Tab-separated table of N, CA and C in Angstrom:
chain	number	residue	atom	x	y	z
A	15	MET	N	81.901	28.101	-78.290
A	15	MET	CA	80.579	28.560	-77.994
A	15	MET	C	79.645	28.048	-78.910
A	16	ASP	N	79.974	27.634	-80.164
A	16	ASP	CA	79.063	27.048	-81.044
A	16	ASP	C	78.579	25.663	-80.609
A	17	ALA	N	79.404	24.909	-80.135
A	17	ALA	CA	79.229	23.409	-79.584
A	17	ALA	C	78.148	23.542	-78.482
A	18	LEU	N	78.452	24.467	-77.496
A	18	LEU	CA	77.527	24.734	-76.415
A	18	LEU	C	76.101	25.096	-76.778
A	19	VAL	N	76.104	25.982	-77.713
A	19	VAL	CA	74.717	26.397	-78.192
A	19	VAL	C	73.990	25.357	-78.843
A	20	LEU	N	74.707	24.652	-79.701
A	20	LEU	CA	73.989	23.398	-80.335
A	20	LEU	C	73.595	22.516	-79.276
A	21	ALA	N	74.433	22.100	-78.356
A	21	ALA	CA	74.020	21.181	-77.323
A	21	ALA	C	72.896	21.606	-76.432
A	22	ALA	N	72.954	22.855	-76.157
A	22	ALA	CA	71.902	23.522	-75.125
A	22	ALA	C	70.608	23.622	-75.904
A	23	GLY	N	70.573	24.139	-77.150
A	23	GLY	CA	69.336	24.203	-77.899
A	23	GLY	C	68.742	22.853	-78.125
A	24	THR	N	69.481	21.938	-78.475
A	24	THR	CA	69.000	20.474	-78.716
A	24	THR	C	68.410	19.885	-77.381
A	25	ALA	N	69.135	20.139	-76.279
A	25	ALA	CA	68.688	19.534	-75.017
A	25	ALA	C	67.344	20.243	-74.686
A	26	VAL	N	67.234	21.559	-74.778
A	26	VAL	CA	65.953	22.291	-74.381
A	26	VAL	C	64.803	21.610	-75.117
A	27	VAL	N	64.992	21.351	-76.448
A	27	VAL	CA	63.904	20.860	-77.227
A	27	VAL	C	63.707	19.271	-76.883
A	28	GLY	N	64.769	18.634	-76.646
A	28	GLY	CA	64.605	17.271	-76.129
A	28	GLY	C	63.954	16.937	-75.009
A	29	ALA	N	64.215	17.953	-74.015
A	29	ALA	CA	63.492	17.897	-72.709
A	29	ALA	C	62.074	18.097	-72.682
A	30	MET	N	61.657	18.809	-73.756
A	30	MET	CA	60.220	19.071	-73.988
A	30	MET	C	59.356	17.766	-74.065
A	31	ALA	N	60.010	16.685	-74.476
A	31	ALA	CA	59.207	15.379	-74.678
A	31	ALA	C	59.349	14.573	-73.478
A	32	THR	N	59.864	15.033	-72.348
A	32	THR	CA	60.090	14.198	-71.228
A	32	THR	C	59.112	14.442	-70.160
A	33	ASP	N	59.009	13.517	-69.164
A	33	ASP	CA	58.139	13.700	-68.011
A	33	ASP	C	58.789	14.811	-67.044
A	34	SER	N	59.996	14.951	-67.255
A	34	SER	CA	60.702	16.194	-66.366
A	34	SER	C	60.603	17.379	-67.140
A	35	TRP	N	59.730	17.692	-68.126
A	35	TRP	CA	59.893	19.007	-68.775
A	35	TRP	C	59.557	20.119	-67.887
A	36	GLN	N	58.620	19.999	-66.912
A	36	GLN	CA	58.281	21.250	-66.130
A	36	GLN	C	59.554	21.635	-65.305
A	37	THR	N	60.356	20.708	-64.780
A	37	THR	CA	61.594	21.009	-64.071
A	37	THR	C	62.591	21.763	-64.999
A	38	ALA	N	62.814	21.103	-66.124
A	38	ALA	CA	63.711	21.611	-67.075
A	38	ALA	C	63.253	23.012	-67.553
A	39	ARG	N	62.005	23.141	-67.802
A	39	ARG	CA	61.435	24.502	-68.216
A	39	ARG	C	61.615	25.496	-67.162
A	40	SER	N	61.295	25.173	-65.949
A	40	SER	CA	61.541	26.128	-64.770
A	40	SER	C	63.081	26.546	-64.687
A	41	ALA	N	63.999	25.657	-64.909
A	41	ALA	CA	65.399	25.903	-64.859
A	41	ALA	C	65.772	26.905	-65.991
A	42	VAL	N	65.289	26.586	-67.266
A	42	VAL	CA	65.575	27.521	-68.374
A	42	VAL	C	65.004	28.941	-68.133
A	43	VAL	N	63.811	29.031	-67.644
A	43	VAL	CA	63.192	30.333	-67.358
A	43	VAL	C	63.888	31.129	-66.224
A	44	ALA	N	64.243	30.348	-65.277
A	44	ALA	CA	65.045	30.950	-64.098
A	44	ALA	C	66.422	31.534	-64.666
A	45	TRP	N	67.055	30.858	-65.624
A	45	TRP	CA	68.386	31.160	-66.030
A	45	TRP	C	68.043	32.495	-66.871
A	46	TRP	N	66.996	32.431	-67.617
A	46	TRP	CA	66.762	33.647	-68.517
A	46	TRP	C	66.354	34.856	-67.658
A	47	ARG	N	65.682	34.589	-66.520
A	47	ARG	CA	65.388	35.763	-65.603
A	47	ARG	C	66.619	36.352	-65.009
A	48	ARG	N	67.689	35.604	-64.814
A	48	ARG	CA	68.921	36.055	-64.368
A	48	ARG	C	69.730	36.831	-65.381
A	49	VAL	N	69.783	36.235	-66.608
A	49	VAL	CA	70.691	36.874	-67.615
A	49	VAL	C	69.950	37.886	-68.514
A	50	ARG	N	68.653	37.769	-68.729
A	50	ARG	CA	67.864	38.642	-69.630
A	50	ARG	C	66.378	38.853	-68.989
A	51	PRO	N	66.358	39.439	-67.841
A	51	PRO	CA	65.051	39.455	-67.204
A	51	PRO	C	63.895	39.957	-68.071
A	52	GLU	N	64.275	40.935	-69.022
A	52	GLU	CA	63.104	41.501	-69.820
A	52	GLU	C	62.705	40.569	-70.886
A	53	GLU	N	63.296	39.456	-71.139
A	53	GLU	CA	62.895	38.408	-72.139
A	53	GLU	C	62.166	37.223	-71.369
A	54	ALA	N	62.412	37.075	-70.145
A	54	ALA	CA	62.032	35.817	-69.447
A	54	ALA	C	60.449	35.425	-69.703
A	55	GLU	N	59.600	36.426	-69.643
A	55	GLU	CA	58.126	35.977	-69.905
A	55	GLU	C	57.901	35.468	-71.245
A	56	ASP	N	58.463	36.226	-72.245
A	56	ASP	CA	58.339	35.773	-73.611
A	56	ASP	C	58.988	34.394	-73.781
A	57	VAL	N	60.143	34.090	-73.152
A	57	VAL	CA	60.840	32.786	-73.314
A	57	VAL	C	59.861	31.669	-72.633
A	58	ASP	N	59.264	31.984	-71.643
A	58	ASP	CA	58.412	31.068	-70.801
A	58	ASP	C	57.249	30.775	-71.771
A	59	ALA	N	56.717	31.812	-72.397
A	59	ALA	CA	55.520	31.636	-73.287
A	59	ALA	C	55.784	30.799	-74.582
A	60	ALA	N	57.076	31.068	-75.088
A	60	ALA	CA	57.597	30.342	-76.266
A	60	ALA	C	57.786	28.936	-75.982
A	61	LEU	N	58.215	28.692	-74.680
A	61	LEU	CA	58.506	27.213	-74.354
A	61	LEU	C	57.186	26.551	-74.292
A	62	ALA	N	56.199	27.139	-73.830
A	62	ALA	CA	54.822	26.471	-73.669
A	62	ALA	C	54.175	26.310	-75.094
A	63	GLN	N	54.481	27.206	-75.920
A	63	GLN	CA	53.901	27.264	-77.306
A	63	GLN	C	54.551	26.105	-78.064
A	64	VAL	N	55.955	25.911	-77.925
A	64	VAL	CA	56.689	25.101	-78.873
A	64	VAL	C	56.466	23.505	-78.370
A	65	ARG	N	56.267	23.355	-77.081
A	65	ARG	CA	56.098	21.889	-76.656
A	65	ARG	C	55.100	21.165	-77.457
A	66	PRO	N	53.948	21.565	-77.610
A	66	PRO	CA	52.949	20.776	-78.389
A	66	PRO	C	53.423	20.548	-79.899
A	67	GLN	N	54.227	21.579	-80.380
A	67	GLN	CA	54.792	21.278	-81.739
A	67	GLN	C	55.697	20.233	-81.721
A	68	LEU	N	56.551	20.065	-80.836
A	68	LEU	CA	57.555	19.061	-80.618
A	68	LEU	C	56.916	17.771	-80.488
A	69	LEU	N	55.908	17.688	-79.525
A	69	LEU	CA	55.330	16.418	-79.334
A	69	LEU	C	54.524	15.963	-80.764
A	70	ALA	N	53.928	16.822	-81.394
A	70	ALA	CA	53.357	16.478	-82.759
A	70	ALA	C	54.421	16.012	-83.619
A	71	ALA	N	55.539	16.724	-83.570
A	71	ALA	CA	56.536	16.217	-84.511
A	71	ALA	C	57.112	14.980	-84.329
A	72	ARG	N	57.267	14.670	-82.935
A	72	ARG	CA	57.677	13.281	-82.620
A	72	ARG	C	56.699	12.281	-82.983
A	73	GLN	N	55.439	12.589	-82.678
A	73	GLN	CA	54.223	11.633	-82.981
A	73	GLN	C	54.409	11.253	-84.494
A	74	ALA	N	54.595	12.284	-85.289
A	74	ALA	CA	54.571	12.100	-86.814
A	74	ALA	C	56.027	11.581	-87.288
A	75	ARG	N	56.904	11.421	-86.411
A	75	ARG	CA	58.287	11.054	-86.769
A	75	ARG	C	58.958	12.034	-87.748
A	76	ASP	N	58.531	13.472	-87.555
A	76	ASP	CA	58.886	14.576	-88.281
A	76	ASP	C	60.254	15.027	-87.825
A	77	THR	N	61.425	14.477	-88.229
A	77	THR	CA	62.645	14.880	-87.710
A	77	THR	C	63.148	16.352	-88.394
A	78	ALA	N	62.571	16.665	-89.436
A	78	ALA	CA	62.922	18.049	-89.880
A	78	ALA	C	62.238	19.106	-89.150
A	79	SER	N	60.962	18.907	-88.564
A	79	SER	CA	60.266	19.859	-87.810
A	79	SER	C	60.975	20.001	-86.361
A	80	GLU	N	61.378	18.791	-85.967
A	80	GLU	CA	62.230	18.781	-84.655
A	80	GLU	C	63.392	19.507	-84.690
A	81	ALA	N	64.202	19.271	-85.889
A	81	ALA	CA	65.501	19.997	-86.050
A	81	ALA	C	65.213	21.474	-86.247
A	82	ALA	N	64.176	21.912	-86.783
A	82	ALA	CA	63.955	23.368	-86.967
A	82	ALA	C	63.620	24.033	-85.543
A	83	LEU	N	62.861	23.271	-84.714
A	83	LEU	CA	62.683	23.818	-83.380
A	83	LEU	C	63.889	23.919	-82.599
A	84	ALA	N	64.702	22.951	-82.578
A	84	ALA	CA	66.026	22.906	-81.982
A	84	ALA	C	66.987	24.138	-82.505
A	85	SER	N	66.835	24.383	-83.895
A	85	SER	CA	67.615	25.459	-84.499
A	85	SER	C	67.083	26.816	-83.946
A	86	ASP	N	65.840	26.982	-83.782
A	86	ASP	CA	65.242	28.201	-83.224
A	86	ASP	C	65.779	28.546	-81.758
A	87	TRP	N	65.845	27.439	-80.982
A	87	TRP	CA	66.382	27.638	-79.621
A	87	TRP	C	67.826	27.785	-79.705
A	88	GLN	N	68.474	27.241	-80.527
A	88	GLN	CA	70.022	27.505	-80.727
A	88	GLN	C	70.280	28.871	-81.106
A	89	ALA	N	69.356	29.465	-81.925
A	89	ALA	CA	69.544	30.926	-82.438
A	89	ALA	C	69.303	31.714	-81.238
A	90	ARG	N	68.309	31.510	-80.458
A	90	ARG	CA	68.066	32.387	-79.210
A	90	ARG	C	69.133	32.323	-78.296
A	91	LEU	N	69.784	31.126	-78.003
A	91	LEU	CA	70.769	31.052	-76.997
A	91	LEU	C	72.002	31.702	-77.614
A	92	ARG	N	72.250	31.550	-78.976
A	92	ARG	CA	73.669	32.248	-79.748
A	92	ARG	C	73.395	33.745	-79.388
A	93	ARG	N	72.243	34.261	-79.626
A	93	ARG	CA	72.187	35.722	-79.432
A	93	ARG	C	72.397	36.186	-77.954
A	94	VAL	N	72.025	35.400	-76.993
A	94	VAL	CA	72.307	35.747	-75.663
A	94	VAL	C	73.838	35.662	-75.421
A	95	LEU	N	74.557	34.674	-75.964
A	95	LEU	CA	76.039	34.495	-75.732
A	95	LEU	C	76.743	35.383	-76.616
A	96	GLU	N	76.327	35.936	-77.664
A	96	GLU	CA	77.038	36.852	-78.477
A	96	GLU	C	76.951	38.088	-77.730
A	97	ALA	N	75.895	38.534	-77.211
A	97	ALA	CA	75.789	39.752	-76.397
A	97	ALA	C	76.609	39.887	-75.113
A	98	ASP	N	76.782	38.583	-74.606
A	98	ASP	CA	77.584	38.508	-73.383
A	98	ASP	C	78.265	37.126	-73.200
A	99	PRO	N	79.508	36.838	-73.981
A	99	PRO	CA	80.025	35.641	-73.906
A	99	PRO	C	80.416	35.019	-72.503
A	100	ARG	N	80.460	35.978	-71.582
A	100	ARG	CA	80.665	35.533	-70.148
A	100	ARG	C	79.628	34.550	-69.650
A	101	LEU	N	78.452	34.594	-70.196
A	101	LEU	CA	77.267	33.778	-69.843
A	101	LEU	C	77.416	32.400	-70.282
A	102	ALA	N	78.485	32.089	-71.033
A	102	ALA	CA	78.764	30.659	-71.400
A	102	ALA	C	78.880	29.757	-70.253
A	103	ARG	N	79.570	30.156	-69.323
A	103	ARG	CA	79.684	29.164	-68.130
A	103	ARG	C	78.348	28.909	-67.453
A	104	GLU	N	77.621	29.873	-67.402
A	104	GLU	CA	76.279	29.685	-66.785
A	104	GLU	C	75.396	28.858	-67.664
A	105	LEU	N	75.478	29.020	-68.989
A	105	LEU	CA	74.714	28.212	-69.870
A	105	LEU	C	75.161	26.691	-69.721
A	106	ARG	N	76.478	26.515	-69.597
A	106	ARG	CA	77.129	25.230	-69.466
A	106	ARG	C	76.574	24.614	-68.242
A	107	SER	N	76.505	25.393	-67.136
A	107	SER	CA	76.003	24.781	-65.904
A	107	SER	C	74.511	24.418	-66.044
A	108	LEU	N	73.739	25.248	-66.545
A	108	LEU	CA	72.368	24.960	-66.893
A	108	LEU	C	72.155	23.752	-67.658
A	109	LEU	N	72.848	23.420	-68.679
A	109	LEU	CA	72.905	22.405	-69.428
A	109	LEU	C	73.269	21.101	-68.728
A	110	ASP	N	74.455	21.252	-67.996
A	110	ASP	CA	75.073	20.012	-67.356
A	110	ASP	C	74.188	19.642	-66.105
A	111	ASP	N	73.840	20.561	-65.252
A	111	ASP	CA	73.148	20.337	-64.045
A	111	ASP	C	71.700	20.281	-64.013
A	112	GLU	N	70.992	20.851	-65.053
A	112	GLU	CA	69.532	21.015	-65.007
A	112	GLU	C	68.947	20.163	-66.089
A	113	ILE	N	69.455	20.608	-67.361
A	113	ILE	CA	68.711	19.990	-68.410
A	113	ILE	C	69.054	18.540	-68.738
A	114	THR	N	70.327	18.419	-69.001
A	114	THR	CA	70.728	17.023	-69.422
A	114	THR	C	70.380	15.857	-68.416
A	115	PRO	N	70.435	16.140	-67.157
A	115	PRO	CA	70.129	14.982	-66.285
A	115	PRO	C	68.597	14.632	-66.419
A	116	ALA	N	67.725	15.619	-66.903
A	116	ALA	CA	66.363	15.338	-67.032
A	116	ALA	C	66.054	14.604	-68.408
A	117	LEU	N	67.150	14.250	-69.142
A	117	LEU	CA	66.823	13.635	-70.344
A	117	LEU	C	67.071	12.185	-70.225
A	118	PRO	N	66.302	11.324	-70.831
A	118	PRO	CA	66.560	9.769	-70.948
A	118	PRO	C	67.901	9.671	-71.652
A	119	ALA	N	68.475	8.507	-71.533
A	119	ALA	CA	69.789	8.293	-72.062
A	119	ALA	C	69.856	8.551	-73.516
A	120	PRO	N	68.907	8.054	-74.384
A	120	PRO	CA	69.073	8.388	-75.858
A	120	PRO	C	69.097	9.878	-76.136
A	121	GLU	N	68.338	10.685	-75.360
A	121	GLU	CA	68.298	12.099	-75.585
A	121	GLU	C	69.690	12.693	-75.113
A	122	ARG	N	70.245	12.172	-74.022
A	122	ARG	CA	71.534	12.607	-73.617
A	122	ARG	C	72.530	12.444	-74.541
A	123	ALA	N	72.554	11.396	-75.356
A	123	ALA	CA	73.496	11.054	-76.391
A	123	ALA	C	73.427	12.085	-77.332
A	124	ARG	N	72.268	12.637	-77.785
A	124	ARG	CA	72.056	13.634	-78.840
A	124	ARG	C	72.715	14.933	-78.443
A	125	VAL	N	72.814	15.114	-77.117
A	125	VAL	CA	73.262	16.557	-76.834
A	125	VAL	C	74.745	16.493	-76.426
A	126	GLU	N	75.186	15.474	-76.251
A	126	GLU	CA	76.784	15.305	-75.915
A	126	GLU	C	77.438	15.765	-77.231
A	127	THR	N	78.301	16.708	-76.986
A	127	THR	CA	78.953	17.104	-78.152
A	127	THR	C	80.537	16.847	-77.997
A	128	LEU	N	81.121	16.347	-78.997
A	128	LEU	CA	82.587	16.128	-79.001
A	128	LEU	C	83.206	16.985	-80.146
A	129	VAL	N	84.120	17.883	-79.736
A	129	VAL	CA	84.768	18.597	-80.811
A	129	VAL	C	86.209	18.378	-80.596
A	130	MET	N	86.733	18.002	-81.714
A	130	MET	CA	88.229	17.580	-81.868
A	130	MET	C	88.733	18.521	-82.880
A	131	LYS	N	89.934	19.128	-82.512
A	131	LYS	CA	90.626	19.990	-83.492
A	131	LYS	C	92.119	19.484	-83.448
A	132	ALA	N	92.742	19.470	-84.522
A	132	ALA	CA	94.268	19.233	-84.477
A	132	ALA	C	94.793	19.753	-85.870
A	133	SER	N	96.129	19.966	-85.637
A	133	SER	CA	96.784	20.419	-86.935
A	133	SER	C	98.236	19.941	-86.831
A	134	ALA	N	98.848	19.885	-87.909
A	134	ALA	CA	100.119	19.381	-88.024
A	134	ALA	C	100.917	20.310	-88.879
A	135	THR	N	102.193	20.499	-88.598
A	135	THR	CA	103.022	21.316	-89.632
A	135	THR	C	103.990	20.281	-90.239
A	136	GLY	N	104.343	20.800	-91.431
A	136	GLY	CA	105.383	20.148	-92.123
A	136	GLY	C	104.798	18.576	-92.503
A	137	HIS	N	105.654	17.593	-92.240
A	137	HIS	CA	105.107	16.259	-92.410
A	137	HIS	C	104.581	15.532	-91.233
A	138	GLY	N	104.191	16.323	-90.276
A	138	GLY	CA	103.649	15.661	-88.952
A	138	GLY	C	102.319	14.898	-89.304
A	139	ARG	N	101.925	14.107	-88.322
A	139	ARG	CA	100.862	13.294	-88.469
A	139	ARG	C	99.876	13.697	-87.266
A	140	VAL	N	98.563	13.587	-87.587
A	140	VAL	CA	97.596	13.775	-86.476
A	140	VAL	C	96.794	12.547	-86.382
A	141	TYR	N	96.445	12.088	-85.292
A	141	TYR	CA	95.611	10.920	-85.023
A	141	TYR	C	94.607	11.244	-83.954
A	142	GLN	N	93.285	11.229	-84.261
A	142	GLN	CA	92.260	11.577	-83.381
A	142	GLN	C	91.333	10.451	-83.288
A	143	ALA	N	90.648	10.243	-82.239
A	143	ALA	CA	89.671	9.181	-81.950
A	143	ALA	C	88.620	9.609	-80.856
A	144	GLY	N	87.499	9.205	-80.872
A	144	GLY	CA	86.526	9.541	-79.919
A	144	GLY	C	86.527	8.388	-78.928
A	145	ARG	N	87.308	7.382	-79.151
A	145	ARG	CA	87.424	6.307	-78.281
A	145	ARG	C	88.702	5.571	-78.403
A	146	ASP	N	88.775	4.097	-78.355
A	146	ASP	CA	90.096	3.521	-78.583
A	146	ASP	C	90.725	3.822	-79.933
A	147	GLN	N	92.001	3.725	-79.870
A	147	GLN	CA	92.699	3.921	-81.253
A	147	GLN	C	93.958	3.219	-81.063
A	148	HIS	N	94.282	2.351	-82.026
A	148	HIS	CA	95.556	1.579	-82.085
A	148	HIS	C	96.356	1.857	-83.405
A	149	ILE	N	97.395	2.223	-83.234
A	149	ILE	CA	98.225	2.638	-84.433
A	149	ILE	C	99.458	1.843	-84.459
A	150	SER	N	99.721	1.186	-85.664
A	150	SER	CA	100.914	0.397	-85.851
A	150	SER	C	101.674	0.964	-87.017
A	151	GLU	N	102.732	1.560	-86.837
A	151	GLU	CA	103.696	2.051	-87.801
A	151	GLU	C	105.019	1.390	-87.750
A	152	ARG	N	105.566	1.282	-88.926
A	152	ARG	CA	106.878	0.851	-88.947
A	152	ARG	C	107.838	1.770	-89.443
């Protein structure tokens, strides 16, 4: 759930700086209306308020402010999923089908999350790679 929340919050904020923002915003608000209708209007207003802040941060190359905005949206999304973890599938669909496609390639790369976990017992070895891996042991 954490990787999903991180990716979704980052994608929402990243989408604010695109020409496709209105489409992404509509999708986010529609999702919120389905899952927490009592909060949808506040979310819509917050999205409208945050966008100029993000654009100003980007203009100033203020990555700390941009990260703080993403963190705020991640916290909102985390609270929704903590209240109802079953909504993770819907959030994943929103992210994959609505928000991420609206992002330019560099923004998409920022939201793609790779989580790898491994464990070994005894004297076992674990090899992990995000791409090609060649291991030569004798």
